[in-house]
PDB file of C-alpha atoms in Angstrom:
ATOM      1  CA  MET A  52       0.000   0.000   0.000  1.00 43.00           C
ATOM      2  CA  ALA A  53       1.419   3.373  -0.994  1.00 47.00           C
ATOM      3  CA  ALA A  54       1.980   5.893   1.798  1.00 47.00           C
ATOM      4  CA  TYR A  55       0.939   9.532   1.520  1.00 50.00           C
ATOM      5  CA  ARG A  56       2.168  11.993   4.152  1.00 48.00           C
ATOM      6  CA  TRP A  57      -0.920  14.143   3.714  1.00 47.00           C
ATOM      7  CA  LYS A  58      -3.464  11.335   3.516  1.00 52.00           C
ATOM      8  CA  SER A  59      -4.592   8.377   5.610  1.00 54.00           C
ATOM      9  CA  PHE A  60      -7.653   6.164   5.574  1.00 54.00           C
ATOM     10  CA  ASN A  61      -8.891   5.321   9.069  1.00 52.00           C
ATOM     11  CA  ASP A  62     -11.880   5.729  11.357  1.00 47.00           C
ATOM     12  CA  ASP A  63     -10.933   9.345  12.035  1.00 50.00           C
ATOM     13  CA  GLY A  64     -10.221  10.171   8.393  1.00 57.00           C
ATOM     14  CA  ASP A  65     -12.591  11.397   5.696  1.00 66.00           C
ATOM     15  CA  ARG A  66     -13.513   7.824   4.732  1.00 77.00           C
ATOM     16  CA  PRO A  67     -12.273   4.233   5.191  1.00 81.00           C
ATOM     17  CA  GLU A  68      -9.964   2.051   3.122  1.00 85.00           C
ATOM     18  CA  LYS A  69     -11.230   0.274  -0.004  1.00 88.00           C
ATOM     19  CA  PRO A  70     -13.599  -1.348  -0.651  1.00 89.00           C
ATOM     20  CA  ARG A  71     -15.740   1.621   0.380  1.00 90.00           C
ATOM     21  CA  ARG A  72     -19.500   1.933   0.638  1.00 90.00           C
ATOM     22  CA  TYR A  73     -19.403   5.734   0.664  1.00 92.00           C
ATOM     23  CA  GLY A  74     -16.980   8.407  -0.445  1.00 93.00           C
ATOM     24  CA  VAL A  75     -16.615   6.431  -3.675  1.00 95.00           C
ATOM     25  CA  THR A  76     -14.671   7.904  -6.589  1.00 96.00           C
ATOM     26  CA  GLU A  77     -15.545   6.298  -9.904  1.00 95.00           C
ATOM     27  CA  MET A  78     -13.188   7.300 -12.696  1.00 93.00           C
ATOM     28  CA  LYS A  79     -14.240   7.659 -16.320  1.00 89.00           C
ATOM     29  CA  GLY A  80     -11.923   5.800 -18.638  1.00 80.00           C
ATOM     30  CA  PRO A  81      -9.935   7.939 -21.112  1.00 67.00           C
ATOM     31  CA  ASN A  82     -12.146   6.985 -24.050  1.00 59.00           C
ATOM     32  CA  TYR A  83     -11.873  10.395 -25.733  1.00 50.00           C
ATOM     33  CA  SER A  84      -8.084  10.289 -25.763  1.00 51.00           C
ATOM     34  CA  LEU A  85      -5.587   7.521 -26.425  1.00 49.00           C
ATOM     35  CA  PHE A  86      -6.855   4.560 -24.405  1.00 58.00           C
ATOM     36  CA  SER A  87      -3.617   2.883 -23.394  1.00 68.00           C
ATOM     37  CA  ARG A  88      -2.807   0.364 -20.721  1.00 74.00           C
ATOM     38  CA  GLY A  89       0.153   2.544 -19.785  1.00 79.00           C
ATOM     39  CA  LEU A  90      -2.049   5.530 -18.974  1.00 82.00           C
ATOM     40  CA  LEU A  91      -4.397   3.487 -16.807  1.00 85.00           C
ATOM     41  CA  GLU A  92      -1.519   1.716 -15.119  1.00 87.00           C
ATOM     42  CA  ASP A  93       0.082   5.078 -14.280  1.00 87.00           C
ATOM     43  CA  VAL A  94      -3.193   6.264 -12.725  1.00 88.00           C
ATOM     44  CA  PHE A  95      -3.639   3.075 -10.714  1.00 91.00           C
ATOM     45  CA  GLU A  96      -0.014   2.988  -9.560  1.00 90.00           C
ATOM     46  CA  SER A  97       0.061   6.636  -8.482  1.00 88.00           C
ATOM     47  CA  MET A  98      -3.538   7.167  -7.315  1.00 88.00           C
ATOM     48  CA  GLY A  99      -4.985   3.680  -6.984  1.00 89.00           C
ATOM     49  CA  GLN A 100      -5.967   4.188  -3.342  1.00 89.00           C
ATOM     50  CA  PHE A 101      -8.207   7.065  -4.387  1.00 91.00           C
ATOM     51  CA  VAL A 102      -9.955   5.242  -7.259  1.00 95.00           C
ATOM     52  CA  ASP A 103     -12.791   2.870  -6.373  1.00 96.00           C
ATOM     53  CA  GLY A 104     -14.217   2.211  -9.823  1.00 96.00           C
ATOM     54  CA  LEU A 105     -13.445   2.505 -13.536  1.00 94.00           C
ATOM     55  CA  LYS A 106     -16.237   3.370 -15.950  1.00 91.00           C
ATOM     56  CA  LEU A 107     -15.794   2.633 -19.654  1.00 85.00           C
ATOM     57  CA  CYS A 108     -18.081   5.267 -21.143  1.00 75.00           C
ATOM     58  CA  ASP A 109     -20.227   5.327 -24.259  1.00 62.00           C
ATOM     59  CA  GLY A 110     -19.484   1.784 -25.322  1.00 58.00           C
ATOM     60  CA  SER A 111     -15.769   2.476 -25.746  1.00 58.00           C
ATOM     61  CA  HIS A 112     -15.044  -1.161 -24.880  1.00 57.00           C
ATOM     62  CA  THR A 113     -17.137  -2.423 -27.802  1.00 62.00           C
ATOM     63  CA  VAL A 114     -14.596  -1.199 -30.375  1.00 62.00           C
ATOM     64  CA  MET A 115     -11.598  -2.805 -28.663  1.00 75.00           C
ATOM     65  CA  PRO A 116     -10.388  -6.415 -28.829  1.00 81.00           C
ATOM     66  CA  LYS A 117     -11.840  -8.583 -26.093  1.00 85.00           C
ATOM     67  CA  ASP A 118      -8.459  -9.757 -24.866  1.00 88.00           C
ATOM     68  CA  TYR A 119      -7.395  -6.121 -24.485  1.00 85.00           C
ATOM     69  CA  ILE A 120     -10.493  -5.321 -22.394  1.00 87.00           C
ATOM     70  CA  LYS A 121      -9.835  -8.389 -20.222  1.00 91.00           C
ATOM     71  CA  GLU A 122      -6.306  -7.130 -19.571  1.00 91.00           C
ATOM     72  CA  VAL A 123      -7.735  -3.744 -18.530  1.00 90.00           C
ATOM     73  CA  THR A 124     -10.284  -5.276 -16.133  1.00 93.00           C
ATOM     74  CA  ASP A 125      -7.639  -7.597 -14.671  1.00 95.00           C
ATOM     75  CA  MET A 126      -5.367  -4.603 -14.103  1.00 94.00           C
ATOM     76  CA  ALA A 127      -8.186  -2.727 -12.351  1.00 94.00           C
ATOM     77  CA  HIS A 128      -8.998  -5.697 -10.119  1.00 96.00           C
ATOM     78  CA  LYS A 129      -5.332  -5.974  -9.178  1.00 95.00           C
ATOM     79  CA  HIS A 130      -5.674  -2.500  -7.663  1.00 94.00           C
ATOM     80  CA  ASN A 131      -9.025  -3.308  -6.005  1.00 95.00           C
ATOM     81  CA  VAL A 132     -10.926  -1.205  -8.564  1.00 96.00           C
ATOM     82  CA  TYR A 133     -14.298  -2.392  -9.863  1.00 96.00           C
ATOM     83  CA  VAL A 134     -15.152  -1.935 -13.556  1.00 95.00           C
ATOM     84  CA  SER A 135     -18.466  -0.624 -14.895  1.00 92.00           C
ATOM     85  CA  SER A 136     -19.654  -1.158 -18.451  1.00 86.00           C
ATOM     86  CA  GLY A 137     -21.137   2.329 -18.670  1.00 76.00           C
ATOM     87  CA  ASP A 138     -24.497   2.804 -20.368  1.00 69.00           C
ATOM     88  CA  TRP A 139     -23.899   0.625 -23.447  1.00 68.00           C
ATOM     89  CA  ALA A 140     -26.615  -1.780 -22.271  1.00 67.00           C
ATOM     90  CA  ASP A 141     -29.125   0.778 -23.576  1.00 63.00           C
ATOM     91  CA  GLN A 142     -27.934   0.137 -27.123  1.00 65.00           C
ATOM     92  CA  MET A 143     -28.127  -3.636 -26.638  1.00 68.00           C
ATOM     93  CA  LEU A 144     -31.686  -3.525 -25.312  1.00 66.00           C
ATOM     94  CA  ARG A 145     -32.892  -1.837 -28.488  1.00 66.00           C
ATOM     95  CA  ARG A 146     -32.167  -5.117 -30.275  1.00 69.00           C
ATOM     96  CA  GLY A 147     -34.619  -6.960 -28.018  1.00 68.00           C
ATOM     97  CA  PRO A 148     -34.872  -8.300 -24.435  1.00 65.00           C
ATOM     98  CA  SER A 149     -32.870 -11.466 -25.204  1.00 75.00           C
ATOM     99  CA  SER A 150     -29.823  -9.367 -26.154  1.00 82.00           C
ATOM    100  CA  LEU A 151     -29.497  -8.197 -22.538  1.00 84.00           C
ATOM    101  CA  LYS A 152     -28.816 -11.764 -21.372  1.00 88.00           C
ATOM    102  CA  GLU A 153     -26.083 -12.105 -23.986  1.00 87.00           C
ATOM    103  CA  TYR A 154     -24.615  -8.748 -22.970  1.00 87.00           C
ATOM    104  CA  ILE A 155     -24.595  -9.688 -19.264  1.00 90.00           C
ATOM    105  CA  GLU A 156     -22.816 -12.950 -20.030  1.00 92.00           C
ATOM    106  CA  GLU A 157     -20.219 -11.174 -22.152  1.00 89.00           C
ATOM    107  CA  CYS A 158     -19.644  -8.568 -19.433  1.00 90.00           C
ATOM    108  CA  LYS A 159     -19.002 -11.355 -16.912  1.00 93.00           C
ATOM    109  CA  GLN A 160     -16.518 -13.046 -19.238  1.00 92.00           C
ATOM    110  CA  LEU A 161     -14.649  -9.765 -19.806  1.00 92.00           C
ATOM    111  CA  GLY A 162     -14.389  -9.079 -16.079  1.00 94.00           C
ATOM    112  CA  PHE A 163     -16.930  -6.274 -15.633  1.00 94.00           C
ATOM    113  CA  ASP A 164     -18.424  -5.915 -12.164  1.00 96.00           C
ATOM    114  CA  SER A 165     -21.414  -3.640 -12.774  1.00 94.00           C
ATOM    115  CA  ILE A 166     -23.857  -2.674 -15.519  1.00 92.00           C
ATOM    116  CA  GLU A 167     -25.575   0.692 -15.863  1.00 90.00           C
ATOM    117  CA  LEU A 168     -29.046   1.257 -17.253  1.00 89.00           C
ATOM    118  CA  ASP A 169     -29.922   4.777 -18.418  1.00 87.00           C
ATOM    119  CA  VAL A 170     -33.582   4.980 -17.430  1.00 85.00           C
ATOM    120  CA  ALA A 171     -34.334   8.162 -19.406  1.00 78.00           C
ATOM    121  CA  SER A 172     -32.760   6.835 -22.588  1.00 77.00           C
ATOM    122  CA  LEU A 173     -34.487   3.448 -22.413  1.00 78.00           C
ATOM    123  CA  GLY A 174     -37.990   4.724 -21.721  1.00 76.00           C
ATOM    124  CA  LEU A 175     -38.965   1.347 -20.255  1.00 78.00           C
ATOM    125  CA  PRO A 176     -42.097   0.627 -18.241  1.00 83.00           C
ATOM    126  CA  GLU A 177     -41.214   0.547 -14.555  1.00 87.00           C
ATOM    127  CA  GLU A 178     -41.891  -3.168 -14.094  1.00 90.00           C
ATOM    128  CA  THR A 179     -39.691  -4.010 -17.083  1.00 89.00           C
ATOM    129  CA  LEU A 180     -36.862  -1.924 -15.641  1.00 90.00           C
ATOM    130  CA  LEU A 181     -37.158  -3.747 -12.305  1.00 94.00           C
ATOM    131  CA  ARG A 182     -37.102  -7.109 -14.101  1.00 93.00           C
ATOM    132  CA  TYR A 183     -33.890  -6.138 -15.901  1.00 91.00           C
ATOM    133  CA  LEU A 184     -32.291  -5.060 -12.618  1.00 94.00           C
ATOM    134  CA  ARG A 185     -33.149  -8.405 -11.032  1.00 95.00           C
ATOM    135  CA  LEU A 186     -31.709 -10.205 -14.072  1.00 93.00           C
ATOM    136  CA  ILE A 187     -28.404  -8.344 -13.708  1.00 94.00           C
ATOM    137  CA  LYS A 188     -28.280  -9.094  -9.977  1.00 96.00           C
ATOM    138  CA  SER A 189     -29.144 -12.778 -10.463  1.00 96.00           C
ATOM    139  CA  ASN A 190     -26.050 -13.071 -12.680  1.00 95.00           C
ATOM    140  CA  GLY A 191     -23.786 -11.819  -9.907  1.00 95.00           C
ATOM    141  CA  LEU A 192     -23.216  -8.278 -11.211  1.00 96.00           C
ATOM    142  CA  ARG A 193     -23.991  -4.911  -9.658  1.00 96.00           C
ATOM    143  CA  ALA A 194     -26.933  -3.001 -11.088  1.00 95.00           C
ATOM    144  CA  LYS A 195     -26.738   0.798 -11.350  1.00 95.00           C
ATOM    145  CA  PRO A 196     -29.744   2.598 -12.885  1.00 94.00           C
ATOM    146  CA  GLN A 197     -29.130   6.193 -13.957  1.00 91.00           C
ATOM    147  CA  PHE A 198     -31.935   8.723 -13.582  1.00 90.00           C
ATOM    148  CA  SER A 199     -32.653  12.178 -14.924  1.00 84.00           C
ATOM    149  CA  VAL A 200     -34.801  14.728 -13.140  1.00 80.00           C
ATOM    150  CA  LYS A 201     -36.768  15.312 -16.354  1.00 71.00           C
ATOM    151  CA  PHE A 202     -39.446  12.895 -17.585  1.00 63.00           C
ATOM    152  CA  ASN A 203     -41.599  12.651 -20.666  1.00 63.00           C
ATOM    153  CA  LYS A 204     -44.896  14.289 -19.771  1.00 58.00           C
ATOM    154  CA  SER A 205     -46.847  11.290 -21.067  1.00 58.00           C
ATOM    155  CA  ASP A 206     -45.058   9.002 -18.555  1.00 60.00           C
ATOM    156  CA  ILE A 207     -46.410  10.878 -15.539  1.00 58.00           C
ATOM    157  CA  ALA A 208     -49.531   9.294 -14.064  1.00 56.00           C
ATOM    158  CA  PHE A 209     -52.840  11.177 -14.104  1.00 51.00           C
ATOM    159  CA  ALA A 210     -53.337  12.892 -10.738  1.00 54.00           C
ATOM    160  CA  GLY A 211     -56.903  14.173 -11.056  1.00 52.00           C
ATOM    161  CA  ASP A 212     -60.063  12.884  -9.355  1.00 50.00           C
ATOM    162  CA  ARG A 213     -61.600   9.742 -10.843  1.00 50.00           C
ATOM    163  CA  ALA A 214     -63.872   6.976  -9.732  1.00 50.00           C
ATOM    164  CA  PHE A 215     -62.193   3.899  -8.255  1.00 50.00           C
ATOM    165  CA  GLY A 216     -61.511   1.332 -10.973  1.00 51.00           C
ATOM    166  CA  ALA A 217     -62.352   3.741 -13.770  1.00 51.00           C
ATOM    167  CA  TYR A 218     -60.512   3.262 -17.061  1.00 52.00           C
ATOM    168  CA  VAL A 219     -57.983   5.971 -17.795  1.00 53.00           C
ATOM    169  CA  ILE A 220     -57.172   6.655 -21.419  1.00 56.00           C
ATOM    170  CA  PRO A 221     -53.380   6.480 -21.883  1.00 56.00           C
ATOM    171  CA  ALA A 222     -51.814   9.858 -22.528  1.00 56.00           C
ATOM    172  CA  PRO A 223     -50.517  10.289 -26.088  1.00 61.00           C
ATOM    173  CA  GLN A 224     -46.753  10.222 -26.466  1.00 61.00           C
ATOM    174  CA  THR A 225     -45.205  13.670 -26.515  1.00 60.00           C
ATOM    175  CA  SER A 226     -41.728  15.153 -26.741  1.00 62.00           C
ATOM    176  CA  GLU A 227     -42.438  17.571 -23.880  1.00 62.00           C
ATOM    177  CA  MET A 228     -40.167  17.003 -20.870  1.00 61.00           C
ATOM    178  CA  VAL A 229     -41.176  18.069 -17.375  1.00 68.00           C
ATOM    179  CA  GLU A 230     -39.263  18.166 -14.097  1.00 73.00           C
ATOM    180  CA  ASP A 231     -40.511  15.782 -11.416  1.00 80.00           C
ATOM    181  CA  VAL A 232     -38.073  15.006  -8.596  1.00 87.00           C
ATOM    182  CA  ASP A 233     -40.731  13.142  -6.599  1.00 88.00           C
ATOM    183  CA  LEU A 234     -41.231  10.695  -9.470  1.00 87.00           C
ATOM    184  CA  LEU A 235     -37.460  10.251  -9.739  1.00 90.00           C
ATOM    185  CA  VAL A 236     -37.230   9.421  -6.028  1.00 93.00           C
ATOM    186  CA  ARG A 237     -40.188   7.018  -6.076  1.00 92.00           C
ATOM    187  CA  ARG A 238     -38.785   5.072  -9.035  1.00 92.00           C
ATOM    188  CA  ALA A 239     -35.296   5.070  -7.544  1.00 94.00           C
ATOM    189  CA  GLU A 240     -36.681   3.709  -4.267  1.00 96.00           C
ATOM    190  CA  ARG A 241     -38.337   0.851  -6.130  1.00 95.00           C
ATOM    191  CA  CYS A 242     -35.057   0.112  -7.910  1.00 96.00           C
ATOM    192  CA  LEU A 243     -33.264  -0.087  -4.561  1.00 96.00           C
ATOM    193  CA  GLU A 244     -35.961  -2.423  -3.252  1.00 96.00           C
ATOM    194  CA  ALA A 245     -35.391  -4.604  -6.347  1.00 95.00           C
ATOM    195  CA  GLY A 246     -31.682  -4.875  -5.504  1.00 95.00           C
ATOM    196  CA  ALA A 247     -30.019  -1.933  -7.286  1.00 96.00           C
ATOM    197  CA  ASP A 248     -26.640  -1.211  -5.717  1.00 96.00           C
ATOM    198  CA  MET A 249     -26.425   2.489  -6.527  1.00 96.00           C
ATOM    199  CA  ILE A 250     -28.629   5.214  -8.024  1.00 96.00           C
ATOM    200  CA  MET A 251     -26.746   7.291 -10.582  1.00 94.00           C
ATOM    201  CA  ILE A 252     -27.648  10.946 -11.145  1.00 91.00           C
ATOM    202  CA  ASN A 253     -26.150  13.088 -13.910  1.00 84.00           C
ATOM    203  CA  ALA A 254     -25.347  16.386 -12.175  1.00 82.00           C
ATOM    204  CA  ASP A 255     -25.343  18.200 -15.531  1.00 76.00           C
ATOM    205  CA  ASP A 256     -29.117  17.747 -15.629  1.00 74.00           C
ATOM    206  CA  LEU A 257     -29.331  19.750 -12.404  1.00 76.00           C
ATOM    207  CA  CYS A 258     -27.413  22.803 -13.580  1.00 68.00           C
ATOM    208  CA  ARG A 259     -27.565  22.978 -17.373  1.00 52.00           C
ATOM    209  CA  GLN A 260     -30.314  25.581 -17.635  1.00 45.00           C
ATOM    210  CA  ALA A 261     -29.283  28.286 -15.191  1.00 40.00           C
ATOM    211  CA  GLY A 262     -25.624  27.412 -14.791  1.00 54.00           C
ATOM    212  CA  LEU A 263     -26.204  26.760 -11.086  1.00 72.00           C
ATOM    213  CA  LEU A 264     -26.809  23.494  -9.297  1.00 75.00           C
ATOM    214  CA  ARG A 265     -30.326  23.021  -8.003  1.00 83.00           C
ATOM    215  CA  SER A 266     -29.533  22.533  -4.332  1.00 86.00           C
ATOM    216  CA  ASP A 267     -33.221  21.916  -3.525  1.00 88.00           C
ATOM    217  CA  ILE A 268     -33.407  18.934  -5.893  1.00 89.00           C
ATOM    218  CA  VAL A 269     -30.090  17.483  -4.727  1.00 91.00           C
ATOM    219  CA  ALA A 270     -31.178  17.825  -1.081  1.00 93.00           C
ATOM    220  CA  LYS A 271     -34.436  15.979  -1.733  1.00 93.00           C
ATOM    221  CA  ILE A 272     -32.670  13.142  -3.600  1.00 94.00           C
ATOM    222  CA  VAL A 273     -30.017  12.700  -0.907  1.00 94.00           C
ATOM    223  CA  GLY A 274     -32.552  13.101   1.901  1.00 95.00           C
ATOM    224  CA  ARG A 275     -34.860  10.384   0.537  1.00 95.00           C
ATOM    225  CA  LEU A 276     -32.356   7.910  -0.931  1.00 95.00           C
ATOM    226  CA  GLY A 277     -29.398   8.472   1.384  1.00 94.00           C
ATOM    227  CA  LEU A 278     -25.862   9.618   0.600  1.00 93.00           C
ATOM    228  CA  GLU A 279     -24.547   6.055   0.528  1.00 94.00           C
ATOM    229  CA  LYS A 280     -26.954   4.939  -2.217  1.00 96.00           C
ATOM    230  CA  THR A 281     -26.591   7.894  -4.586  1.00 96.00           C
ATOM    231  CA  MET A 282     -23.750   8.752  -6.970  1.00 96.00           C
ATOM    232  CA  PHE A 283     -23.517  11.993  -8.936  1.00 94.00           C
ATOM    233  CA  GLU A 284     -21.712  12.237 -12.259  1.00 90.00           C
ATOM    234  CA  ALA A 285     -19.724  15.471 -12.254  1.00 88.00           C
ATOM    235  CA  SER A 286     -18.280  16.515 -15.610  1.00 81.00           C
ATOM    236  CA  ASN A 287     -16.870  19.750 -14.210  1.00 83.00           C
ATOM    237  CA  PRO A 288     -14.322  20.038 -11.353  1.00 87.00           C
ATOM    238  CA  LYS A 289     -16.335  22.868  -9.832  1.00 87.00           C
ATOM    239  CA  ILE A 290     -19.382  20.611  -9.635  1.00 89.00           C
ATOM    240  CA  SER A 291     -17.308  18.093  -7.668  1.00 90.00           C
ATOM    241  CA  GLU A 292     -16.183  20.898  -5.391  1.00 89.00           C
ATOM    242  CA  TRP A 293     -19.776  21.982  -4.811  1.00 89.00           C
ATOM    243  CA  PHE A 294     -20.802  18.465  -3.752  1.00 91.00           C
ATOM    244  CA  VAL A 295     -17.862  18.025  -1.368  1.00 91.00           C
ATOM    245  CA  LYS A 296     -18.485  21.453   0.138  1.00 90.00           C
ATOM    246  CA  ARG A 297     -22.164  20.751   0.624  1.00 90.00           C
ATOM    247  CA  TYR A 298     -22.136  17.060   1.598  1.00 92.00           C
ATOM    248  CA  GLY A 299     -18.593  16.405   2.758  1.00 90.00           C
ATOM    249  CA  PRO A 300     -16.017  13.816   1.675  1.00 91.00           C
ATOM    250  CA  LYS A 301     -18.457  10.892   1.922  1.00 91.00           C
ATOM    251  CA  VAL A 302     -20.395  11.862  -1.219  1.00 94.00           C
ATOM    252  CA  ASN A 303     -20.079   9.412  -4.150  1.00 96.00           C
ATOM    253  CA  LEU A 304     -18.884  11.010  -7.392  1.00 96.00           C
ATOM    254  CA  ILE A 305     -17.965  10.059 -10.965  1.00 94.00           C
ATOM    255  CA  VAL A 306     -15.211  12.216 -12.428  1.00 93.00           C
ATOM    256  CA  ASP A 307     -12.859  12.253 -15.395  1.00 89.00           C
ATOM    257  CA  HIS A 308      -9.585  10.389 -14.940  1.00 86.00           C
ATOM    258  CA  SER A 309      -7.743  13.719 -15.049  1.00 87.00           C
ATOM    259  CA  GLN A 310      -9.677  15.016 -11.990  1.00 91.00           C
ATOM    260  CA  VAL A 311      -9.014  12.195  -9.520  1.00 91.00           C
ATOM    261  CA  MET A 312      -6.228  13.918  -7.568  1.00 89.00           C
ATOM    262  CA  ASP A 313      -8.044  17.262  -7.447  1.00 90.00           C
ATOM    263  CA  LEU A 314     -11.097  15.510  -6.022  1.00 92.00           C
ATOM    264  CA  GLU A 315      -8.992  13.695  -3.428  1.00 90.00           C
ATOM    265  CA  CYS A 316      -7.470  16.998  -2.335  1.00 87.00           C
ATOM    266  CA  LEU A 317     -10.983  18.340  -1.880  1.00 88.00           C
ATOM    267  CA  ARG A 318     -12.088  15.292   0.108  1.00 87.00           C
ATOM    268  CA  GLY A 319      -9.080  15.596   2.401  1.00 79.00           C
ATOM    269  CA  ARG A 320      -9.603  19.243   3.301  1.00 65.00           C
ATOM    270  CA  ASN A 321     -12.035  20.886   5.657  1.00 49.00           C
ATOM    271  CA  LEU A 322     -14.010  22.934   3.150  1.00 47.00           C
ATOM    272  CA  GLY A 323     -15.924  25.432   5.226  1.00 42.00           C
ATOM    273  CA  GLN A 324     -17.903  28.363   3.870  1.00 41.00           C
ATOM    274  CA  ASN A 325     -14.902  30.689   4.033  1.00 40.00           C
ATOM    275  CA  HIS A 326     -12.423  28.181   2.635  1.00 41.00           C
ATOM    276  CA  SER A 327     -10.296  29.341  -0.278  1.00 45.00           C
ATOM    277  CA  SER A 328     -10.929  26.744  -2.973  1.00 45.00           C
ATOM    278  CA  VAL A 329      -8.036  24.578  -4.107  1.00 45.00           C
ATOM    279  CA  LEU A 330      -9.472  24.918  -7.608  1.00 47.00           C
ATOM    280  CA  GLY A 331      -9.968  28.680  -7.577  1.00 48.00           C
ATOM    281  CA  ARG A 332     -12.936  30.773  -6.517  1.00 43.00           C
ATOM    282  CA  SER A 333     -16.111  28.729  -6.997  1.00 41.00           C
ATOM    283  CA  TYR A 334     -19.176  30.163  -8.648  1.00 36.00           C
ATOM    284  CA  PHE A 335     -21.451  27.493  -7.161  1.00 40.00           C
ATOM    285  CA  LEU A 336     -22.255  29.501  -4.041  1.00 39.00           C
ATOM    286  CA  LEU A 337     -25.915  28.744  -3.332  1.00 40.00           C
TER     287      LEU A 337
END
């Protein structure tokens, strides 16, 4: 185990040693740059204690030789890092339900530990989504559904007065998207009951419009689901900083491989309201 003079993992520290249930840092694989074993090995050798998971995004693993991917997953496991397939399962499911079984089996053979399902992209009925989660779990893999705070208006149940047992005409499909955090939480709770290991939330969906994170939505998600069962995908270092400032070092985050050390510096500092940011003055002051 590498020693860091400024960092220790113990009961009095910001979070425990790996494997961790909270304070998880999942690293996006370098799929938009040269994906080399050397680059990943350098990250694992120098910062392996700070990396809990490796996410191969956007189906990047599907264009690489299988033996190469197996070498990457073996390398990650050597450093006690789990490997997630990213959201490529969404593409497989469009070929039909049977393709998911084939995909799960292939993921197991290649050494993946978890499979993500992008709920918004799939547009599946809730019971079908829960069945897929149980299928992933029954094959010994972790299931991680990813939710958006926006839903298709036609997917939201009718809330008006009606007689008990009365037939409700299905709402026509529409492209209109509406914000409904309560629906997100209810569906996420059902996923957790079905065995989901973690609920993924894309933080970009919470700040894209106004340029500021919606602290009210984040608070409701964390308050209902718990910090340990939620993971936020932060594409911007300042978003990571906002989460650590607001929820402390035990928040679960997905970051780019180039941001791992910056995030660890944030986790290891006492970021009070008057703290001078290690990344520069933050504009996420809510």
